[in-house]
Amino acid sequence: MIRDVSFERIRRFKELISNEDGIMFIKPEMANFEDLLLVHDVTLIEKLREASSLPFVGFLDEGDTVHYPGMLEDILLVAGSTLTALKFSRYLARIYIPLGGFHHATRTSPMGFCPINDVAIALKTLQSKGERVALIDVDAHHPNGLEEMFYNEKLLKINVFAYDGEFFPRTGDVKRRGEGEGFGLNFNVGLPLGSSDDAFMEALRMLELVRHFKPTYIVVVAGVDGHMDDGLKSLNLTANSYNLLGQKVFALSRELEAKVISYGGGGYGPGSSISMYSFIKGLKGQRFLPEKGTEDREKREIVKKLVNLFLESSSCCLK
């Protein structure tokens, strides 16, 4: 089960990070149902409550999102991790939540291993406090739930994911650029399936837009399911790519004096834990390249052209 894979990923990550200098571990507080209502309809919460009371394992959707006895307590702890991170961000510059980043759930529906959308809770809470927020969502899968919830809102959204029009969740059209106050602030950087580190490096040039947007908070979903050994097979990345992502976020946060709330996101293979650790090293400003890099020049050129197009047409909307 995916839940078991996630436990193993977190266990191994904890082993890797345990001897790392400059790391503080914070025990999360439990959220309550009112916190979930910030971004979810009451019908979804009732569905989760009912499923959690059942004495068997099943699915909340068409076969991706599992429910199990006592699940609701875990859900409230996941949501609570976000709220705890936001509270401590008053004192800490960069915070990482290893088990979180549930970006597929919509206001009314669980989806894609995501019973709720904890990232949406972070974004909505920050907005309510008047913060200027940039979202960097890097994952094998497009963050359909986040795009749906914040498509019309003044929040910079840079989404980097595997895309061919059919790969789950079959969203992420390059033409979807935002509406209303969010016009021009939604960027779907779809990587061709099988893209390597070099294409990912091109995609990260998009983070230049964060510099121009000047957020007070940078929220990052650093999903590691794009690793070449991942069980869901979509991209050909190494842990080096996640280190580069972390380094770039670190540099931006220092330059802009912006707080960082980051999430572990997806990851379902043996390369997950080292990729998470590599991201943390980067988030500390440290270069860490534990694997031999990968290349695919043809796919890199495709991504380069898309990024150039975005960068050339974005200046009008970032003020």
PDB file of C-alpha atoms in Angstrom:
ATOM      1  CA  MET A   1       0.000   0.000   0.000  1.00  0.00           C
ATOM      2  CA  ILE A   2       1.079   3.591  -0.646  1.00  0.00           C
ATOM      3  CA  ARG A   3       0.699   4.323   3.079  1.00  0.00           C
ATOM      4  CA  ASP A   4       3.314   1.673   3.873  1.00  0.00           C
ATOM      5  CA  VAL A   5       5.650   3.067   1.209  1.00  0.00           C
ATOM      6  CA  SER A   6       5.274   6.542   2.728  1.00  0.00           C
ATOM      7  CA  PHE A   7       6.110   5.246   6.200  1.00  0.00           C
ATOM      8  CA  GLU A   8       9.286   3.640   4.899  1.00  0.00           C
ATOM      9  CA  ARG A   9      10.244   6.818   3.034  1.00  0.00           C
ATOM     10  CA  ILE A  10       9.837   8.921   6.172  1.00  0.00           C
ATOM     11  CA  ARG A  11      11.659   6.380   8.332  1.00  0.00           C
ATOM     12  CA  ARG A  12      14.661   6.370   6.014  1.00  0.00           C
ATOM     13  CA  PHE A  13      14.584  10.168   5.670  1.00  0.00           C
ATOM     14  CA  LYS A  14      14.631  10.528   9.450  1.00  0.00           C
ATOM     15  CA  GLU A  15      17.729   8.323   9.579  1.00  0.00           C
ATOM     16  CA  LEU A  16      19.481  10.485   6.994  1.00  0.00           C
ATOM     17  CA  ILE A  17      18.576  13.788   8.612  1.00  0.00           C
ATOM     18  CA  SER A  18      19.153  12.782  12.251  1.00  0.00           C
ATOM     19  CA  ASN A  19      22.838  13.731  12.285  1.00  0.00           C
ATOM     20  CA  GLU A  20      22.487  16.866  10.176  1.00  0.00           C
ATOM     21  CA  ASP A  21      23.605  20.097  11.836  1.00  0.00           C
ATOM     22  CA  GLY A  22      21.272  23.049  12.144  1.00  0.00           C
ATOM     23  CA  ILE A  23      18.023  21.042  12.154  1.00  0.00           C
ATOM     24  CA  MET A  24      15.292  21.565  14.756  1.00  0.00           C
ATOM     25  CA  PHE A  25      12.504  18.977  15.104  1.00  0.00           C
ATOM     26  CA  ILE A  26       9.085  20.370  16.041  1.00  0.00           C
ATOM     27  CA  LYS A  27       6.173  18.212  17.170  1.00  0.00           C
ATOM     28  CA  PRO A  28       3.018  19.249  15.284  1.00  0.00           C
ATOM     29  CA  GLU A  29      -0.231  20.145  16.986  1.00  0.00           C
ATOM     30  CA  MET A  30      -3.509  18.529  15.963  1.00  0.00           C
ATOM     31  CA  ALA A  31      -5.842  20.551  13.724  1.00  0.00           C
ATOM     32  CA  ASN A  32      -9.619  20.606  14.221  1.00  0.00           C
ATOM     33  CA  PHE A  33     -12.548  20.341  11.822  1.00  0.00           C
ATOM     34  CA  GLU A  34     -12.917  24.125  11.603  1.00  0.00           C
ATOM     35  CA  ASP A  35      -9.390  24.320  10.188  1.00  0.00           C
ATOM     36  CA  LEU A  36     -10.377  21.960   7.369  1.00  0.00           C
ATOM     37  CA  LEU A  37     -13.435  24.107   6.596  1.00  0.00           C
ATOM     38  CA  LEU A  38     -11.065  26.895   5.602  1.00  0.00           C
ATOM     39  CA  VAL A  39     -10.611  25.201   2.211  1.00  0.00           C
ATOM     40  CA  HIS A  40     -12.984  22.202   2.174  1.00  0.00           C
ATOM     41  CA  ASP A  41     -16.742  21.778   2.020  1.00  0.00           C
ATOM     42  CA  VAL A  42     -18.442  20.233   5.040  1.00  0.00           C
ATOM     43  CA  THR A  43     -19.615  17.314   2.884  1.00  0.00           C
ATOM     44  CA  LEU A  44     -15.997  16.216   2.340  1.00  0.00           C
ATOM     45  CA  ILE A  45     -15.239  16.395   6.052  1.00  0.00           C
ATOM     46  CA  GLU A  46     -18.309  14.308   6.860  1.00  0.00           C
ATOM     47  CA  LYS A  47     -17.226  11.770   4.256  1.00  0.00           C
ATOM     48  CA  LEU A  48     -13.792  11.518   5.869  1.00  0.00           C
ATOM     49  CA  ARG A  49     -15.303  11.194   9.326  1.00  0.00           C
ATOM     50  CA  GLU A  50     -17.603   8.382   8.186  1.00  0.00           C
ATOM     51  CA  ALA A  51     -14.852   6.524   6.279  1.00  0.00           C
ATOM     52  CA  SER A  52     -12.512   6.764   9.251  1.00  0.00           C
ATOM     53  CA  SER A  53     -15.052   4.962  11.456  1.00  0.00           C
ATOM     54  CA  LEU A  54     -15.345   1.968   9.115  1.00  0.00           C
ATOM     55  CA  PRO A  55     -13.610  -1.239  10.320  1.00  0.00           C
ATOM     56  CA  PHE A  56     -11.987  -1.967   6.973  1.00  0.00           C
ATOM     57  CA  VAL A  57      -9.680  -0.492   4.335  1.00  0.00           C
ATOM     58  CA  GLY A  58     -11.241   0.959   1.186  1.00  0.00           C
ATOM     59  CA  PHE A  59     -11.109   3.883  -1.219  1.00  0.00           C
ATOM     60  CA  LEU A  60     -12.439   7.423  -0.980  1.00  0.00           C
ATOM     61  CA  ASP A  61     -12.426   7.858  -4.755  1.00  0.00           C
ATOM     62  CA  GLU A  62     -12.089   5.662  -7.826  1.00  0.00           C
ATOM     63  CA  GLY A  63      -9.136   3.730  -6.474  1.00  0.00           C
ATOM     64  CA  ASP A  64      -6.297   6.060  -5.481  1.00  0.00           C
ATOM     65  CA  THR A  65      -7.081   7.544  -2.092  1.00  0.00           C
ATOM     66  CA  VAL A  66      -7.241   4.957   0.677  1.00  0.00           C
ATOM     67  CA  HIS A  67      -9.308   5.147   3.841  1.00  0.00           C
ATOM     68  CA  TYR A  68      -8.602   3.038   6.923  1.00  0.00           C
ATOM     69  CA  PRO A  69      -9.799   2.824  10.527  1.00  0.00           C
ATOM     70  CA  GLY A  70      -8.746   5.903  12.473  1.00  0.00           C
ATOM     71  CA  MET A  71      -7.641   7.779   9.360  1.00  0.00           C
ATOM     72  CA  LEU A  72      -9.226  11.028  10.521  1.00  0.00           C
ATOM     73  CA  GLU A  73      -6.727  11.426  13.349  1.00  0.00           C
ATOM     74  CA  ASP A  74      -3.850  11.188  10.847  1.00  0.00           C
ATOM     75  CA  ILE A  75      -5.556  13.732   8.594  1.00  0.00           C
ATOM     76  CA  LEU A  76      -5.929  16.223  11.433  1.00  0.00           C
ATOM     77  CA  LEU A  77      -2.267  15.721  12.322  1.00  0.00           C
ATOM     78  CA  VAL A  78      -1.228  16.398   8.709  1.00  0.00           C
ATOM     79  CA  ALA A  79      -3.316  19.583   8.659  1.00  0.00           C
ATOM     80  CA  GLY A  80      -1.971  20.470  12.077  1.00  0.00           C
ATOM     81  CA  SER A  81       1.577  20.190  10.778  1.00  0.00           C
ATOM     82  CA  THR A  82       0.852  23.055   8.400  1.00  0.00           C
ATOM     83  CA  LEU A  83      -0.706  25.195  11.132  1.00  0.00           C
ATOM     84  CA  THR A  84       2.214  24.470  13.452  1.00  0.00           C
ATOM     85  CA  ALA A  85       4.668  25.403  10.697  1.00  0.00           C
ATOM     86  CA  LEU A  86       2.885  28.696  10.104  1.00  0.00           C
ATOM     87  CA  LYS A  87       2.979  29.523  13.807  1.00  0.00           C
ATOM     88  CA  PHE A  88       6.700  28.824  14.087  1.00  0.00           C
ATOM     89  CA  SER A  89       7.477  30.676  10.861  1.00  0.00           C
ATOM     90  CA  ARG A  90       7.333  33.874  12.904  1.00  0.00           C
ATOM     91  CA  TYR A  91      10.652  32.781  14.385  1.00  0.00           C
ATOM     92  CA  LEU A  92      12.169  30.460  11.763  1.00  0.00           C
ATOM     93  CA  ALA A  93      13.127  31.363   8.205  1.00  0.00           C
ATOM     94  CA  ARG A  94      12.678  27.959   6.552  1.00  0.00           C
ATOM     95  CA  ILE A  95      10.472  25.046   7.620  1.00  0.00           C
ATOM     96  CA  TYR A  96      10.074  21.612   6.038  1.00  0.00           C
ATOM     97  CA  ILE A  97       7.118  19.246   6.506  1.00  0.00           C
ATOM     98  CA  PRO A  98       8.256  15.800   5.279  1.00  0.00           C
ATOM     99  CA  LEU A  99       4.833  14.123   5.249  1.00  0.00           C
ATOM    100  CA  GLY A 100       2.509  16.574   3.542  1.00  0.00           C
ATOM    101  CA  GLY A 101       2.012  18.351   0.258  1.00  0.00           C
ATOM    102  CA  PHE A 102      -1.411  16.881  -0.527  1.00  0.00           C
ATOM    103  CA  HIS A 103      -2.106  19.073  -3.543  1.00  0.00           C
ATOM    104  CA  HIS A 104      -4.698  17.060  -5.509  1.00  0.00           C
ATOM    105  CA  ALA A 105      -7.734  17.224  -3.211  1.00  0.00           C
ATOM    106  CA  THR A 106     -10.325  19.783  -4.288  1.00  0.00           C
ATOM    107  CA  ARG A 107     -12.768  21.678  -2.119  1.00  0.00           C
ATOM    108  CA  THR A 108     -15.275  18.807  -2.303  1.00  0.00           C
ATOM    109  CA  SER A 109     -13.314  15.694  -3.309  1.00  0.00           C
ATOM    110  CA  PRO A 110     -10.308  13.621  -2.233  1.00  0.00           C
ATOM    111  CA  MET A 111      -8.035  12.618  -5.090  1.00  0.00           C
ATOM    112  CA  GLY A 112      -4.650  11.104  -5.937  1.00  0.00           C
ATOM    113  CA  PHE A 113      -3.608   9.845  -2.466  1.00  0.00           C
ATOM    114  CA  CYS A 114      -4.759  13.200  -1.024  1.00  0.00           C
ATOM    115  CA  PRO A 115      -7.758  13.066   1.366  1.00  0.00           C
ATOM    116  CA  ILE A 116      -7.393  16.801   2.083  1.00  0.00           C
ATOM    117  CA  ASN A 117      -5.356  19.692   0.711  1.00  0.00           C
ATOM    118  CA  ASP A 118      -2.968  20.800   3.452  1.00  0.00           C
ATOM    119  CA  VAL A 119      -1.076  23.107   1.089  1.00  0.00           C
ATOM    120  CA  ALA A 120      -4.293  24.998   0.377  1.00  0.00           C
ATOM    121  CA  ILE A 121      -4.720  25.509   4.126  1.00  0.00           C
ATOM    122  CA  ALA A 122      -1.292  27.137   4.241  1.00  0.00           C
ATOM    123  CA  LEU A 123      -1.987  29.384   1.256  1.00  0.00           C
ATOM    124  CA  LYS A 124      -5.427  30.464   2.457  1.00  0.00           C
ATOM    125  CA  THR A 125      -4.192  31.150   5.993  1.00  0.00           C
ATOM    126  CA  LEU A 126      -1.303  33.270   4.730  1.00  0.00           C
ATOM    127  CA  GLN A 127      -3.598  35.203   2.413  1.00  0.00           C
ATOM    128  CA  SER A 128      -5.961  35.919   5.304  1.00  0.00           C
ATOM    129  CA  LYS A 129      -3.039  37.502   7.165  1.00  0.00           C
ATOM    130  CA  GLY A 130      -2.252  39.791   4.237  1.00  0.00           C
ATOM    131  CA  GLU A 131       0.911  37.976   3.160  1.00  0.00           C
ATOM    132  CA  ARG A 132       2.088  38.046  -0.443  1.00  0.00           C
ATOM    133  CA  VAL A 133       2.581  34.400  -1.419  1.00  0.00           C
ATOM    134  CA  ALA A 134       4.390  32.511  -4.165  1.00  0.00           C
ATOM    135  CA  LEU A 135       3.778  28.792  -4.662  1.00  0.00           C
ATOM    136  CA  ILE A 136       6.442  26.571  -6.213  1.00  0.00           C
ATOM    137  CA  ASP A 137       4.937  23.136  -6.825  1.00  0.00           C
ATOM    138  CA  VAL A 138       7.438  20.586  -8.128  1.00  0.00           C
ATOM    139  CA  ASP A 139       6.064  17.069  -8.369  1.00  0.00           C
ATOM    140  CA  ALA A 140       5.584  14.335 -10.930  1.00  0.00           C
ATOM    141  CA  HIS A 141       1.900  15.292 -11.000  1.00  0.00           C
ATOM    142  CA  HIS A 142       0.167  18.594 -11.684  1.00  0.00           C
ATOM    143  CA  PRO A 143      -1.406  20.227  -8.585  1.00  0.00           C
ATOM    144  CA  ASN A 144      -4.944  20.283  -9.937  1.00  0.00           C
ATOM    145  CA  GLY A 145      -6.548  20.937  -6.553  1.00  0.00           C
ATOM    146  CA  LEU A 146      -4.409  23.978  -5.852  1.00  0.00           C
ATOM    147  CA  GLU A 147      -4.873  25.352  -9.356  1.00  0.00           C
ATOM    148  CA  GLU A 148      -8.647  25.003  -9.052  1.00  0.00           C
ATOM    149  CA  MET A 149      -8.818  26.697  -5.646  1.00  0.00           C
ATOM    150  CA  PHE A 150      -6.456  29.589  -6.377  1.00  0.00           C
ATOM    151  CA  TYR A 151      -6.810  30.107 -10.126  1.00  0.00           C
ATOM    152  CA  ASN A 152      -8.554  33.487  -9.679  1.00  0.00           C
ATOM    153  CA  GLU A 153      -6.411  34.741  -6.808  1.00  0.00           C
ATOM    154  CA  LYS A 154      -3.395  37.044  -6.650  1.00  0.00           C
ATOM    155  CA  LEU A 155      -0.899  34.343  -5.817  1.00  0.00           C
ATOM    156  CA  LEU A 156       2.063  33.396  -8.005  1.00  0.00           C
ATOM    157  CA  LYS A 157       1.843  29.711  -8.961  1.00  0.00           C
ATOM    158  CA  ILE A 158       4.754  27.937 -10.669  1.00  0.00           C
ATOM    159  CA  ASN A 159       3.942  24.297 -11.359  1.00  0.00           C
ATOM    160  CA  VAL A 160       6.602  21.889 -12.664  1.00  0.00           C
ATOM    161  CA  PHE A 161       5.379  18.371 -13.438  1.00  0.00           C
ATOM    162  CA  ALA A 162       5.359  15.505 -15.937  1.00  0.00           C
ATOM    163  CA  TYR A 163       2.869  16.088 -18.750  1.00  0.00           C
ATOM    164  CA  ASP A 164       1.637  14.505 -21.950  1.00  0.00           C
ATOM    165  CA  GLY A 165      -2.057  15.370 -21.699  1.00  0.00           C
ATOM    166  CA  GLU A 166      -2.992  11.918 -20.373  1.00  0.00           C
ATOM    167  CA  PHE A 167      -0.684  11.402 -17.370  1.00  0.00           C
ATOM    168  CA  PHE A 168      -2.485  11.747 -14.029  1.00  0.00           C
ATOM    169  CA  PRO A 169      -4.335  13.948 -13.224  1.00  0.00           C
ATOM    170  CA  ARG A 170      -4.628  14.949 -16.914  1.00  0.00           C
ATOM    171  CA  THR A 171      -4.562  18.663 -16.048  1.00  0.00           C
ATOM    172  CA  GLY A 172      -1.851  21.272 -16.492  1.00  0.00           C
ATOM    173  CA  ASP A 173      -2.615  22.854 -19.842  1.00  0.00           C
ATOM    174  CA  VAL A 174       0.061  25.434 -20.698  1.00  0.00           C
ATOM    175  CA  LYS A 175      -2.669  27.859 -21.778  1.00  0.00           C
ATOM    176  CA  ARG A 176      -4.223  28.042 -18.296  1.00  0.00           C
ATOM    177  CA  ARG A 177      -2.661  31.285 -17.076  1.00  0.00           C
ATOM    178  CA  GLY A 178      -5.152  32.432 -14.441  1.00  0.00           C
ATOM    179  CA  GLU A 179      -8.247  34.630 -14.356  1.00  0.00           C
ATOM    180  CA  GLY A 180      -9.471  37.653 -12.453  1.00  0.00           C
ATOM    181  CA  GLU A 181      -6.914  38.806  -9.880  1.00  0.00           C
ATOM    182  CA  GLY A 182      -4.888  35.723 -10.751  1.00  0.00           C
ATOM    183  CA  PHE A 183      -4.600  36.578 -14.433  1.00  0.00           C
ATOM    184  CA  GLY A 184      -1.114  35.833 -15.714  1.00  0.00           C
ATOM    185  CA  LEU A 185       0.031  34.305 -12.401  1.00  0.00           C
ATOM    186  CA  ASN A 186      -0.471  30.602 -13.174  1.00  0.00           C
ATOM    187  CA  PHE A 187       2.434  28.865 -14.934  1.00  0.00           C
ATOM    188  CA  ASN A 188       2.145  25.212 -15.956  1.00  0.00           C
ATOM    189  CA  VAL A 189       5.614  24.006 -16.899  1.00  0.00           C
ATOM    190  CA  GLY A 190       4.867  20.515 -18.168  1.00  0.00           C
ATOM    191  CA  LEU A 191       7.974  18.375 -18.627  1.00  0.00           C
ATOM    192  CA  PRO A 192       7.841  15.687 -21.328  1.00  0.00           C
ATOM    193  CA  LEU A 193       7.557  12.250 -19.733  1.00  0.00           C
ATOM    194  CA  GLY A 194      11.025  10.838 -19.109  1.00  0.00           C
ATOM    195  CA  SER A 195      12.673  14.266 -18.788  1.00  0.00           C
ATOM    196  CA  SER A 196      16.057  14.323 -17.058  1.00  0.00           C
ATOM    197  CA  ASP A 197      18.011  16.623 -14.754  1.00  0.00           C
ATOM    198  CA  ASP A 198      18.952  18.996 -17.568  1.00  0.00           C
ATOM    199  CA  ALA A 199      15.301  19.650 -18.480  1.00  0.00           C
ATOM    200  CA  PHE A 200      14.483  20.163 -14.816  1.00  0.00           C
ATOM    201  CA  MET A 201      17.295  22.697 -14.576  1.00  0.00           C
ATOM    202  CA  GLU A 202      15.721  24.616 -17.447  1.00  0.00           C
ATOM    203  CA  ALA A 203      12.345  24.537 -15.708  1.00  0.00           C
ATOM    204  CA  LEU A 204      13.827  26.045 -12.553  1.00  0.00           C
ATOM    205  CA  ARG A 205      14.703  29.195 -14.500  1.00  0.00           C
ATOM    206  CA  MET A 206      11.043  29.987 -13.850  1.00  0.00           C
ATOM    207  CA  LEU A 207      11.967  30.842 -10.278  1.00  0.00           C
ATOM    208  CA  GLU A 208      13.278  34.159 -11.594  1.00  0.00           C
ATOM    209  CA  LEU A 209       9.597  35.181 -11.520  1.00  0.00           C
ATOM    210  CA  VAL A 210       9.553  34.730  -7.748  1.00  0.00           C
ATOM    211  CA  ARG A 211      12.264  37.378  -7.498  1.00  0.00           C
ATOM    212  CA  HIS A 212      10.135  39.849  -9.477  1.00  0.00           C
ATOM    213  CA  PHE A 213       6.940  38.997  -7.578  1.00  0.00           C
ATOM    214  CA  LYS A 214       8.635  39.735  -4.229  1.00  0.00           C
ATOM    215  CA  PRO A 215       6.598  37.475  -1.941  1.00  0.00           C
ATOM    216  CA  THR A 216       6.758  37.574   1.831  1.00  0.00           C
ATOM    217  CA  TYR A 217       6.222  33.794   1.921  1.00  0.00           C
ATOM    218  CA  ILE A 218       7.378  31.074  -0.474  1.00  0.00           C
ATOM    219  CA  VAL A 219       5.413  27.830  -0.214  1.00  0.00           C
ATOM    220  CA  VAL A 220       7.154  24.862  -1.838  1.00  0.00           C
ATOM    221  CA  VAL A 221       5.832  21.412  -2.677  1.00  0.00           C
ATOM    222  CA  ALA A 222       9.034  19.458  -3.279  1.00  0.00           C
ATOM    223  CA  GLY A 223       7.517  16.172  -4.409  1.00  0.00           C
ATOM    224  CA  VAL A 224      10.255  13.611  -5.054  1.00  0.00           C
ATOM    225  CA  ASP A 225       8.204  11.191  -7.177  1.00  0.00           C
ATOM    226  CA  GLY A 226      10.034  12.441 -10.266  1.00  0.00           C
ATOM    227  CA  HIS A 227      13.109  10.452  -9.229  1.00  0.00           C
ATOM    228  CA  MET A 228      14.214   7.924 -11.851  1.00  0.00           C
ATOM    229  CA  ASP A 229      13.681   4.993  -9.449  1.00  0.00           C
ATOM    230  CA  ASP A 230      10.175   6.009  -8.423  1.00  0.00           C
ATOM    231  CA  GLY A 231       7.497   3.347  -8.552  1.00  0.00           C
ATOM    232  CA  LEU A 232       5.133   5.586 -10.527  1.00  0.00           C
ATOM    233  CA  LYS A 233       7.716   6.136 -13.324  1.00  0.00           C
ATOM    234  CA  SER A 234       7.262   9.492 -15.012  1.00  0.00           C
ATOM    235  CA  LEU A 235      10.540  11.437 -14.984  1.00  0.00           C
ATOM    236  CA  ASN A 236      14.223  10.563 -15.019  1.00  0.00           C
ATOM    237  CA  LEU A 237      15.495  12.889 -12.293  1.00  0.00           C
ATOM    238  CA  THR A 238      18.206  12.224  -9.733  1.00  0.00           C
ATOM    239  CA  ALA A 239      18.459  13.533  -6.178  1.00  0.00           C
ATOM    240  CA  ASN A 240      20.718  16.247  -7.616  1.00  0.00           C
ATOM    241  CA  SER A 241      17.675  18.030  -9.061  1.00  0.00           C
ATOM    242  CA  TYR A 242      16.055  18.348  -5.650  1.00  0.00           C
ATOM    243  CA  ASN A 243      19.253  19.749  -4.206  1.00  0.00           C
ATOM    244  CA  LEU A 244      19.257  22.403  -6.927  1.00  0.00           C
ATOM    245  CA  LEU A 245      15.637  23.260  -6.137  1.00  0.00           C
ATOM    246  CA  GLY A 246      16.507  23.654  -2.464  1.00  0.00           C
ATOM    247  CA  GLN A 247      19.502  25.853  -3.223  1.00  0.00           C
ATOM    248  CA  LYS A 248      17.435  28.161  -5.411  1.00  0.00           C
ATOM    249  CA  VAL A 249      14.698  28.490  -2.793  1.00  0.00           C
ATOM    250  CA  PHE A 250      17.342  29.187  -0.149  1.00  0.00           C
ATOM    251  CA  ALA A 251      18.889  31.952  -2.268  1.00  0.00           C
ATOM    252  CA  LEU A 252      15.508  33.539  -2.992  1.00  0.00           C
ATOM    253  CA  SER A 253      14.452  33.461   0.646  1.00  0.00           C
ATOM    254  CA  ARG A 254      17.697  35.143   1.704  1.00  0.00           C
ATOM    255  CA  GLU A 255      17.540  37.788  -1.000  1.00  0.00           C
ATOM    256  CA  LEU A 256      13.849  38.606  -0.534  1.00  0.00           C
ATOM    257  CA  GLU A 257      13.790  38.031   3.228  1.00  0.00           C
ATOM    258  CA  ALA A 258      10.837  35.728   2.582  1.00  0.00           C
ATOM    259  CA  LYS A 259       9.740  32.906   4.866  1.00  0.00           C
ATOM    260  CA  VAL A 260       9.662  29.372   3.446  1.00  0.00           C
ATOM    261  CA  ILE A 261       7.103  26.650   4.185  1.00  0.00           C
ATOM    262  CA  SER A 262       8.016  23.495   2.259  1.00  0.00           C
ATOM    263  CA  TYR A 263       6.522  20.023   1.899  1.00  0.00           C
ATOM    264  CA  GLY A 264       7.856  16.584   1.025  1.00  0.00           C
ATOM    265  CA  GLY A 265       5.084  15.816  -1.465  1.00  0.00           C
ATOM    266  CA  GLY A 266       4.969  12.524  -3.361  1.00  0.00           C
ATOM    267  CA  GLY A 267       7.628   9.834  -3.442  1.00  0.00           C
ATOM    268  CA  TYR A 268       7.152   6.083  -3.917  1.00  0.00           C
ATOM    269  CA  GLY A 269      10.515   4.501  -4.601  1.00  0.00           C
ATOM    270  CA  PRO A 270      13.974   3.816  -3.152  1.00  0.00           C
ATOM    271  CA  GLY A 271      15.290   7.211  -4.309  1.00  0.00           C
ATOM    272  CA  SER A 272      12.663   9.154  -2.359  1.00  0.00           C
ATOM    273  CA  SER A 273      14.467   9.569   0.945  1.00  0.00           C
ATOM    274  CA  ILE A 274      17.818  10.643  -0.492  1.00  0.00           C
ATOM    275  CA  SER A 275      15.962  13.127  -2.720  1.00  0.00           C
ATOM    276  CA  MET A 276      14.228  14.620   0.315  1.00  0.00           C
ATOM    277  CA  TYR A 277      17.560  14.815   2.129  1.00  0.00           C
ATOM    278  CA  SER A 278      19.145  16.457  -0.918  1.00  0.00           C
ATOM    279  CA  PHE A 279      16.412  19.083  -0.928  1.00  0.00           C
ATOM    280  CA  ILE A 280      17.042  19.823   2.749  1.00  0.00           C
ATOM    281  CA  LYS A 281      20.768  20.214   2.083  1.00  0.00           C
ATOM    282  CA  GLY A 282      19.914  22.694  -0.657  1.00  0.00           C
ATOM    283  CA  LEU A 283      17.451  24.518   1.601  1.00  0.00           C
ATOM    284  CA  LYS A 284      20.400  25.052   3.937  1.00  0.00           C
ATOM    285  CA  GLY A 285      22.387  26.510   1.038  1.00  0.00           C
ATOM    286  CA  GLN A 286      24.582  23.429   0.631  1.00  0.00           C
ATOM    287  CA  ARG A 287      25.522  21.751  -2.636  1.00  0.00           C
ATOM    288  CA  PHE A 288      24.977  17.977  -2.494  1.00  0.00           C
ATOM    289  CA  LEU A 289      25.150  15.777  -5.601  1.00  0.00           C
ATOM    290  CA  PRO A 290      24.864  12.144  -4.501  1.00  0.00           C
ATOM    291  CA  GLU A 291      24.062  10.633  -7.912  1.00  0.00           C
ATOM    292  CA  LYS A 292      25.282  10.793 -11.483  1.00  0.00           C
ATOM    293  CA  GLY A 293      23.212  13.333 -13.367  1.00  0.00           C
ATOM    294  CA  THR A 294      20.928  12.497 -16.278  1.00  0.00           C
ATOM    295  CA  GLU A 295      20.524  14.186 -19.675  1.00  0.00           C
ATOM    296  CA  ASP A 296      18.130  14.243 -22.597  1.00  0.00           C
ATOM    297  CA  ARG A 297      18.941  17.153 -24.906  1.00  0.00           C
ATOM    298  CA  GLU A 298      15.803  16.855 -27.012  1.00  0.00           C
ATOM    299  CA  LYS A 299      13.485  17.108 -24.010  1.00  0.00           C
ATOM    300  CA  ARG A 300      15.623  19.865 -22.535  1.00  0.00           C
ATOM    301  CA  GLU A 301      15.120  21.973 -25.685  1.00  0.00           C
ATOM    302  CA  ILE A 302      11.356  21.535 -25.439  1.00  0.00           C
ATOM    303  CA  VAL A 303      11.358  22.803 -21.863  1.00  0.00           C
ATOM    304  CA  LYS A 304      13.779  25.612 -22.693  1.00  0.00           C
ATOM    305  CA  LYS A 305      11.458  26.975 -25.369  1.00  0.00           C
ATOM    306  CA  LEU A 306       8.464  26.860 -23.039  1.00  0.00           C
ATOM    307  CA  VAL A 307      10.309  28.603 -20.208  1.00  0.00           C
ATOM    308  CA  ASN A 308      11.601  31.286 -22.577  1.00  0.00           C
ATOM    309  CA  LEU A 309       8.044  31.915 -23.737  1.00  0.00           C
ATOM    310  CA  PHE A 310       6.806  32.280 -20.176  1.00  0.00           C
ATOM    311  CA  LEU A 311       9.633  34.561 -19.108  1.00  0.00           C
ATOM    312  CA  GLU A 312       9.170  36.832 -22.118  1.00  0.00           C
ATOM    313  CA  SER A 313       5.429  37.284 -21.506  1.00  0.00           C
ATOM    314  CA  SER A 314       5.239  37.498 -17.728  1.00  0.00           C
ATOM    315  CA  SER A 315       6.435  40.962 -16.730  1.00  0.00           C
ATOM    316  CA  CYS A 316       3.035  42.655 -16.944  1.00  0.00           C
ATOM    317  CA  CYS A 317       1.412  40.517 -14.251  1.00  0.00           C
ATOM    318  CA  LEU A 318       3.934  40.303 -11.404  1.00  0.00           C
ATOM    319  CA  LYS A 319       3.466  43.703  -9.758  1.00  0.00           C
TER     320      LYS A 319
END
